[in-house]
């Protein structure tokens, strides 16, 4: 390995889409962990991220709403699919709420909460990993329409949407650390 390659910093773009801030918090935490591991991590809302060719790797995250990844996250991947297909990419969503790993029917809530877009985008960009994290919901941050929706009898009768912060920081840190390990190993192996 040449001195230049040894010294080259790996530039990682963390592009996120977040309506109420829970997913942005996860993205920030991943950024902090990557920086602590010596990587050059940049955090940007997916809508604003441009010039992606300048980055060596990508983490793309979005909240799940109505079984879909936020459209800004999916649009970012679609818009930049040619670059993303050639570089390491990790995807995550923040969605299920509550503390129960299974729903009333016994299904894994992370599986049922996986946004439909993951399966659609997988063949185009072959992400290294795609992860569903538990999210957060603060009643006070909801707009009028969302408040009405979340208090509809049909939603209430099926248990309602639990309010609170269910993000598992240990799990998020461990995932970020695994990304850092993979990227550092790849750089060390570069000739
Ligand atoms: C109206 C509404 C619909 C939601 N739909 C889903 C969903 O389909 N799947 C899911 O896993 N979470 C769903 N959630 C939970 C959010 O995805 C979760 O709160 C997320 O962490 C919010 O992220 P944000 O604050 O970055 O927008 C919904 C929340 C609301 C208020």
XYZ file of N, CA and C and ligand atoms in Angstrom:
604
model
N 0.830 -1.194 0.000
C 0.000 0.000 0.000
C 0.876 1.260 0.000
N 0.539 2.241 -0.805
C 1.345 3.449 -0.844
C 0.994 4.359 0.336
N 1.897 5.321 0.623
C 1.639 6.259 1.716
C 0.351 7.022 1.437
N 0.123 7.364 0.156
C -1.077 8.127 -0.196
C -2.341 7.367 0.205
N -2.347 6.060 -0.104
C -3.542 5.286 0.225
C -3.726 5.132 1.727
N -2.595 5.020 2.430
C -2.690 4.878 3.888
C -3.327 6.113 4.509
N -2.999 7.292 3.920
C -3.445 8.539 4.530
C -4.808 8.999 4.032
N -5.270 8.389 2.946
C -6.526 8.862 2.361
C -7.696 8.601 3.319
N -8.456 9.648 3.610
C -9.606 9.483 4.496
C -10.776 8.958 3.694
N -11.506 8.033 4.287
C -12.691 7.515 3.608
C -13.828 8.506 3.838
N -14.396 8.989 2.739
C -15.487 9.973 2.855
C -16.836 9.261 2.774
N -17.615 9.401 3.822
C -18.920 8.730 3.878
C -20.021 9.789 3.911
N -20.990 9.639 3.033
C -22.153 10.536 3.079
C -23.305 9.820 3.779
N -23.836 10.458 4.816
C -25.033 9.939 5.477
C -26.186 10.826 5.033
N -27.035 10.290 4.172
C -28.161 11.061 3.638
C -29.429 10.549 4.320
N -30.228 11.465 4.850
C -31.386 11.008 5.620
C -32.655 11.773 5.244
N -33.788 11.127 5.482
C -35.091 11.779 5.322
C -35.866 11.560 6.612
N -36.293 12.645 7.230
C -36.901 12.574 8.553
C -38.010 13.609 8.643
N -39.197 13.187 9.039
C -40.282 14.171 9.128
C -40.280 14.884 10.483
N -40.072 14.111 11.557
C -40.175 14.704 12.897
C -38.883 14.642 13.711
N -37.790 14.200 13.103
C -36.497 14.283 13.784
C -35.935 12.970 14.322
N -36.755 11.930 14.431
C -36.247 10.670 15.016
C -35.165 10.046 14.118
N -35.396 10.051 12.837
C -34.439 9.451 11.899
C -33.185 10.316 11.773
N -33.381 11.629 11.832
C -32.212 12.518 11.813
C -31.320 12.215 13.027
N -31.940 11.946 14.176
C -31.169 11.605 15.383
C -30.353 10.338 15.185
N -30.928 9.365 14.518
C -30.196 8.110 14.248
C -29.034 8.397 13.296
N -29.311 9.198 12.265
C -28.262 9.540 11.289
C -27.114 10.282 11.983
N -27.464 11.198 12.890
C -26.428 11.958 13.622
C -25.575 11.020 14.469
N -26.247 10.072 15.091
C -25.525 9.129 15.955
C -24.560 8.263 15.122
N -25.020 7.826 13.954
C -24.155 7.027 13.080
C -22.963 7.882 12.633
N -23.235 9.146 12.305
C -22.155 10.051 11.891
C -21.110 10.204 12.986
N -21.582 10.379 14.228
C -20.651 10.564 15.344
C -19.788 9.313 15.529
N -20.403 8.159 15.409
C -19.672 6.892 15.588
C -18.624 6.720 14.468
N -19.020 7.041 13.244
C -18.076 6.891 12.117
C -16.889 7.841 12.282
N -17.185 9.059 12.735
C -16.094 10.037 12.942
C -15.165 9.570 14.047
N -15.755 9.013 15.081
C -14.929 8.506 16.182
C -13.994 7.399 15.697
N -14.453 6.681 14.683
C -13.639 5.603 14.113
C -12.658 6.134 13.063
N -12.602 7.456 12.916
C -11.609 8.042 12.014
C -12.071 8.230 10.578
N -13.372 8.041 10.328
C -13.872 8.234 8.960
C -14.381 9.676 8.807
N -14.366 10.155 7.578
C -14.802 11.522 7.294
C -16.290 11.481 6.913
N -17.161 11.627 7.924
C -18.603 11.461 7.683
C -19.298 12.809 7.536
N -20.094 12.931 6.475
C -20.878 14.150 6.220
C -22.355 13.797 6.324
N -23.102 14.632 7.012
C -24.530 14.377 7.221
C -25.345 15.389 6.419
N -26.261 14.914 5.595
C -27.084 15.845 4.815
C -28.505 15.308 4.655
N -29.504 16.202 4.648
C -30.841 15.740 4.274
C -30.786 15.199 2.841
N -31.421 14.062 2.607
C -31.327 13.400 1.293
C -31.717 14.339 0.151
N -32.658 15.213 0.432
C -33.161 16.147 -0.581
C -32.069 17.115 -1.048
N -31.165 17.448 -0.135
C -30.141 18.456 -0.448
C -28.834 17.875 -0.944
N -28.676 16.558 -0.807
C -27.369 15.953 -1.114
C -27.093 15.988 -2.623
N -25.986 16.610 -2.986
C -25.569 16.704 -4.395
C -24.118 16.218 -4.501
N -23.591 16.152 -5.704
C -22.190 15.800 -5.944
C -21.780 14.519 -5.220
N -22.595 13.502 -5.367
C -22.335 12.283 -4.599
C -21.065 11.550 -5.043
N -20.602 11.850 -6.240
C -19.407 11.155 -6.736
C -18.186 11.446 -5.859
N -18.278 12.508 -5.044
C -17.149 12.863 -4.179
C -17.022 11.947 -2.965
N -18.003 11.064 -2.753
C -17.977 10.216 -1.548
C -17.595 8.780 -1.908
N -16.945 8.122 -0.926
C -16.509 6.737 -1.144
C -17.570 5.722 -0.744
N -18.460 6.124 0.166
C -19.458 5.188 0.687
C -20.674 5.971 1.169
N -21.788 5.249 1.324
C -23.054 5.928 1.652
C -23.854 5.164 2.704
N -24.448 5.939 3.614
C -25.464 5.390 4.510
C -26.719 6.207 4.212
N -27.803 5.533 3.823
C -29.025 6.262 3.481
C -30.138 5.806 4.421
N -30.746 6.772 5.110
C -31.791 6.427 6.064
C -33.047 7.235 5.849
N -34.182 6.626 6.181
C -35.449 7.345 6.085
C -36.450 6.754 7.053
N -37.380 7.592 7.481
C -38.454 7.087 8.333
C -39.439 6.303 7.477
N -40.154 5.377 8.108
C -41.211 4.637 7.410
C -42.555 5.251 7.766
N -43.312 5.577 6.731
C -44.671 6.067 6.927
C -45.593 5.308 5.989
N -46.648 4.741 6.544
C -47.632 4.007 5.749
C -46.951 2.917 4.903
N -46.026 2.189 5.523
C -45.319 1.053 4.900
C -44.326 1.476 3.811
N -44.094 2.768 3.691
C -43.146 3.244 2.672
C -42.011 4.024 3.318
N -40.834 3.878 2.705
C -39.688 4.699 3.080
C -40.011 6.119 2.662
N -39.587 7.120 3.438
C -39.893 8.501 3.039
C -39.388 8.746 1.621
N -40.189 9.433 0.842
C -39.900 9.515 -0.592
C -38.567 10.207 -0.902
N -38.124 11.105 -0.028
C -36.836 11.787 -0.276
C -35.668 10.800 -0.218
N -35.777 9.780 0.646
C -34.706 8.777 0.749
C -34.694 7.910 -0.511
N -35.881 7.455 -0.912
C -35.974 6.616 -2.111
C -35.544 7.412 -3.352
N -35.944 8.685 -3.414
C -35.587 9.511 -4.574
C -34.076 9.714 -4.633
N -33.447 9.860 -3.468
C -31.983 10.015 -3.438
C -31.318 8.784 -4.055
N -31.780 7.613 -3.651
C -31.161 6.379 -4.170
C -31.421 6.251 -5.675
N -32.647 6.517 -6.083
C -32.967 6.383 -7.521
C -32.153 7.373 -8.356
N -32.074 8.599 -7.881
C -31.372 9.665 -8.604
C -29.885 9.350 -8.758
N -29.318 8.673 -7.741
C -27.865 8.450 -7.728
C -27.505 6.981 -7.883
N -28.406 6.212 -8.450
C -28.207 4.756 -8.458
C -26.919 4.343 -9.165
N -26.511 5.070 -10.205
C -25.311 4.665 -10.954
C -24.079 4.731 -10.056
N -23.951 5.804 -9.285
C -22.796 5.946 -8.379
C -22.922 4.958 -7.215
N -24.121 4.864 -6.659
C -24.321 3.998 -5.498
C -24.073 2.525 -5.841
N -24.375 2.155 -7.073
C -24.191 0.752 -7.481
C -22.722 0.347 -7.462
N -21.846 1.322 -7.570
C -20.402 1.012 -7.647
C -19.696 1.150 -6.309
N -20.397 1.650 -5.280
C -19.733 1.922 -3.994
C -20.508 1.281 -2.846
N -19.833 1.086 -1.716
C -20.538 0.468 -0.594
C -21.669 1.348 -0.065
N -22.829 0.713 0.125
C -24.018 1.440 0.576
C -24.694 0.651 1.701
N -25.162 1.368 2.704
C -25.961 0.776 3.774
C -27.273 1.543 3.849
N -28.373 0.815 4.007
C -29.679 1.472 4.109
C -30.279 1.215 5.487
N -31.002 2.204 6.009
C -31.771 1.936 7.221
C -33.085 2.690 7.199
N -34.035 2.171 7.970
C -35.278 2.904 8.147
C -35.554 2.977 9.638
N -36.364 3.956 10.030
C -36.799 3.987 11.426
C -38.302 3.913 11.384
N -38.850 2.966 12.099
C -40.282 2.760 11.938
C -40.964 2.183 13.134
N -40.846 0.927 13.373
C -41.785 0.403 14.364
C -41.646 1.154 15.681
N -42.761 1.265 16.352
C -42.792 1.952 17.648
C -43.176 0.939 18.712
N -42.816 1.224 19.945
C -43.176 0.316 21.030
C -41.998 -0.534 21.427
N -42.251 -1.468 22.334
C -41.161 -2.294 22.862
C -41.342 -3.759 22.508
N -42.453 -4.073 21.817
C -42.726 -5.482 21.504
C -42.041 -5.895 20.205
N -41.227 -6.948 20.234
C -40.582 -7.389 18.990
C -41.554 -8.087 18.025
N -42.720 -8.540 18.562
C -43.705 -9.222 17.698
C -45.076 -8.571 17.848
N -45.853 -8.625 16.770
C -47.201 -8.055 16.836
C -48.192 -9.106 17.361
N -49.474 -8.722 17.399
C -50.494 -9.605 17.975
C -50.605 -10.926 17.219
N -50.207 -10.913 15.935
C -50.263 -12.149 15.125
C -48.961 -12.946 15.210
N -48.029 -12.466 16.038
C -46.767 -13.194 16.214
C -45.723 -12.876 15.156
N -46.006 -11.889 14.308
C -45.031 -11.537 13.252
C -43.965 -10.601 13.803
N -42.751 -10.754 13.303
C -41.631 -9.891 13.686
C -41.932 -8.471 13.192
N -42.027 -7.524 14.117
C -42.438 -6.172 13.696
C -41.408 -5.483 12.805
N -40.142 -5.890 12.940
C -39.143 -5.296 12.047
C -39.356 -5.761 10.610
N -39.795 -7.021 10.479
C -40.039 -7.523 9.115
C -41.252 -6.854 8.506
N -42.311 -6.724 9.295
C -43.520 -6.111 8.719
C -43.322 -4.613 8.492
N -42.377 -4.002 9.240
C -42.147 -2.563 9.092
C -41.132 -2.243 7.992
N -40.525 -3.277 7.422
C -39.517 -2.983 6.389
C -40.185 -2.262 5.221
N -39.693 -1.076 4.880
C -40.352 -0.345 3.784
C -40.259 -1.118 2.472
N -41.321 -1.019 1.697
C -41.387 -1.770 0.434
C -40.224 -1.416 -0.490
N -39.705 -0.205 -0.358
C -38.649 0.269 -1.259
C -37.348 -0.528 -1.106
N -37.119 -1.150 0.056
C -35.874 -1.904 0.228
C -35.776 -3.013 -0.824
N -36.854 -3.747 -0.979
C -36.845 -4.858 -1.948
C -36.707 -4.324 -3.373
N -37.310 -3.177 -3.629
C -37.260 -2.594 -4.986
C -35.840 -2.120 -5.326
N -35.160 -1.495 -4.348
C -33.856 -0.880 -4.634
C -32.696 -1.863 -4.541
N -32.905 -2.960 -3.832
C -31.828 -3.931 -3.591
C -31.122 -4.377 -4.884
N -31.865 -4.798 -5.919
C -31.180 -5.272 -7.124
C -30.376 -4.185 -7.841
N -30.759 -2.926 -7.658
C -30.075 -1.835 -8.368
C -28.769 -1.445 -7.699
N -28.733 -1.508 -6.355
C -27.533 -0.972 -5.687
C -26.838 -1.982 -4.771
N -27.442 -3.141 -4.573
C -26.847 -4.196 -3.732
C -26.250 -3.644 -2.438
N -27.077 -3.123 -1.543
C -26.523 -2.590 -0.292
C -25.796 -3.658 0.515
N -24.780 -3.232 1.272
C -24.053 -4.171 2.136
C -24.967 -4.704 3.223
N -25.881 -3.831 3.680
C -26.839 -4.251 4.702
C -28.009 -3.282 4.672
N -29.162 -3.748 5.110
C -30.306 -2.851 5.249
C -30.969 -3.186 6.578
N -31.212 -2.155 7.380
C -31.606 -2.380 8.760
C -32.856 -1.575 9.109
N -33.746 -2.194 9.854
C -34.920 -1.501 10.384
C -34.671 -1.231 11.869
N -34.679 0.020 12.251
C -34.513 0.384 13.661
C -35.851 0.823 14.239
N -36.043 0.563 15.515
C -37.203 1.132 16.189
C -37.070 2.658 16.182
N -38.202 3.361 16.089
C -38.165 4.812 15.952
C -38.687 5.540 17.183
N -39.155 6.727 16.957
C -39.676 7.555 18.050
C -40.839 8.385 17.519
N -41.765 8.668 18.404
C -42.907 9.510 18.016
C -43.328 10.372 19.208
N -43.297 11.675 18.969
C -43.650 12.637 20.015
C -44.988 13.267 19.624
N -45.995 13.048 20.428
C -47.339 13.530 20.082
C -47.341 15.025 19.794
N -46.543 15.773 20.542
C -46.528 17.232 20.393
C -45.957 17.696 19.060
N -45.222 16.801 18.392
C -44.628 17.210 17.108
C -45.555 16.937 15.925
N -46.635 16.200 16.175
C -47.504 15.838 15.055
C -48.333 17.029 14.585
N -48.546 17.088 13.288
C -49.430 18.104 12.732
C -50.884 17.695 12.962
N -51.775 18.588 12.617
C -53.194 18.345 12.867
C -53.682 17.077 12.171
N -53.290 16.916 10.899
C -53.733 15.763 10.107
C -53.257 14.451 10.744
N -51.973 14.435 11.165
C -51.427 13.218 11.781
C -52.089 12.941 13.130
N -52.390 13.991 13.861
C -53.087 13.797 15.147
C -54.448 13.163 14.924
N -55.125 13.654 13.874
C -56.447 13.094 13.576
C -56.314 11.630 13.206
N -55.310 11.355 12.362
C -55.105 9.969 11.907
C -54.819 9.035 13.074
N -53.894 9.468 13.942
C -53.468 8.579 15.022
C -54.543 8.413 16.096
N -55.560 9.297 16.079
C -56.610 9.099 17.084
C -57.898 8.546 16.459
N -57.803 8.103 15.185
C -58.980 7.497 14.544
C -59.339 6.194 15.256
N -60.638 5.882 15.351
C -61.044 4.671 16.077
C -60.333 3.409 15.560
N -60.164 3.288 14.241
C -59.541 2.078 13.687
C -58.115 1.913 14.202
N -57.394 3.039 14.306
C -56.005 2.985 14.794
C -56.013 2.705 16.298
N -56.897 3.425 17.000
C -56.982 3.237 18.471
C -57.341 1.806 18.814
N -58.313 1.230 18.090
C -58.788 -0.118 18.409
C -57.718 -1.170 18.167
N -56.783 -0.870 17.256
C -55.742 -1.873 17.007
C -54.506 -1.598 17.885
N -54.738 -0.903 18.979
C -53.634 -0.679 19.928
C -53.058 0.714 19.828
N -53.358 1.423 18.727
C -52.878 2.796 18.552
C -51.398 2.860 18.264
N -50.909 4.073 18.028
C -49.473 4.261 17.808
C -48.845 4.635 19.149
N -47.924 3.838 19.630
C -47.336 4.187 20.926
C -46.450 5.424 20.806
N -46.629 6.365 21.706
C -45.769 7.548 21.721
C -44.580 7.293 22.626
N -43.432 7.806 22.218
C -42.227 7.644 23.038
C -41.008 7.478 22.144
N -39.872 7.324 22.789
C -38.609 7.163 22.050
C -38.127 5.719 22.228
N -38.205 4.955 21.147
C -37.879 3.528 21.213
C -36.576 3.209 20.482
N -35.802 4.253 20.192
C -34.557 4.023 19.464
C -33.558 3.292 20.357
N -32.935 2.267 19.803
C -32.011 1.428 20.573
C -30.583 1.883 20.228
N -30.057 2.785 21.066
C -28.766 3.410 20.737
C -27.627 2.400 20.710
N -27.719 1.390 21.557
C -26.651 0.368 21.550
C -26.620 -0.353 20.219
N -27.793 -0.699 19.752
C -27.885 -1.400 18.470
C -27.408 -0.499 17.317
N -27.786 0.775 17.396
C -27.395 1.725 16.341
C -25.877 1.915 16.346
N -25.301 2.060 17.537
C -23.836 2.210 17.644
C -23.122 0.973 17.091
N -23.664 -0.198 17.418
C -23.014 -1.438 16.974
C -23.064 -1.543 15.450
N -24.179 -1.114 14.885
C -24.308 -1.164 13.418
C -23.311 -0.200 12.775
N -23.236 1.016 13.342
C -22.290 2.008 12.802
C -20.851 1.493 12.936
N -20.563 0.862 14.061
C -19.206 0.341 14.255
C -18.892 -0.750 13.226
N -19.908 -1.544 12.878
C -19.669 -2.598 11.877
C -19.421 -1.980 10.491
N -20.087 -0.862 10.212
C -19.859 -0.156 8.938
C -18.412 0.368 8.910
N -18.003 0.972 10.033
C -16.636 1.532 10.110
C -15.608 0.415 9.911
N -15.843 -0.718 10.571
C -14.890 -1.839 10.453
C -14.766 -2.274 9.002
N -15.921 -2.421 8.337
C -15.909 -2.893 6.948
C -15.176 -1.907 6.040
N -15.432 -0.625 6.249
C -14.802 0.383 5.384
C -13.308 0.467 5.636
N -12.927 0.351 6.904
C -11.491 0.446 7.213
C -10.756 -0.782 6.687
N -11.424 -1.930 6.777
C -10.794 -3.158 6.271
C -10.621 -3.062 4.757
N -11.636 -2.494 4.080
C -11.567 -2.367 2.618
C -10.430 -1.419 2.235
N -10.281 -0.324 2.978
C -9.221 0.646 2.667
C -7.858 0.022 2.924
N -7.742 -0.703 4.019
C -6.461 -1.323 4.347
C -6.064 -2.339 3.296
N -7.094 -2.970 2.680
C -6.826 -4.005 1.680
C -6.555 -3.439 0.287
N -6.817 -2.125 0.105
C -6.652 -1.512 -1.226
C -5.181 -1.458 -1.601
N -4.869 -1.802 -2.827
C -3.456 -1.763 -3.270
C -3.276 -0.604 -4.212
C -49.098 8.804 10.626
C -47.957 7.885 10.907
C -47.769 6.746 10.123
C -46.726 5.855 10.400
N -46.565 4.743 9.626
C -45.582 3.844 9.933
C -45.414 2.654 9.148
O -46.136 2.385 8.189
N -44.433 1.798 9.512
C -43.617 2.035 10.590
O -42.764 1.217 10.888
N -43.738 3.182 11.315
C -44.695 4.077 11.018
N -44.815 5.232 11.751
C -43.850 5.505 12.813
C -42.686 6.392 12.311
O -42.046 5.795 11.229
C -41.659 6.590 13.428
O -42.263 7.372 14.403
C -40.363 7.207 12.932
O -39.335 6.981 13.857
C -40.524 8.704 12.656
O -39.327 9.219 12.134
P -39.104 10.784 11.885
O -39.298 11.478 13.221
O -37.700 10.856 11.407
O -40.103 11.240 10.874
C -45.843 6.127 11.478
C -46.033 7.293 12.254
C -47.084 8.158 11.976
C -47.263 9.381 12.825
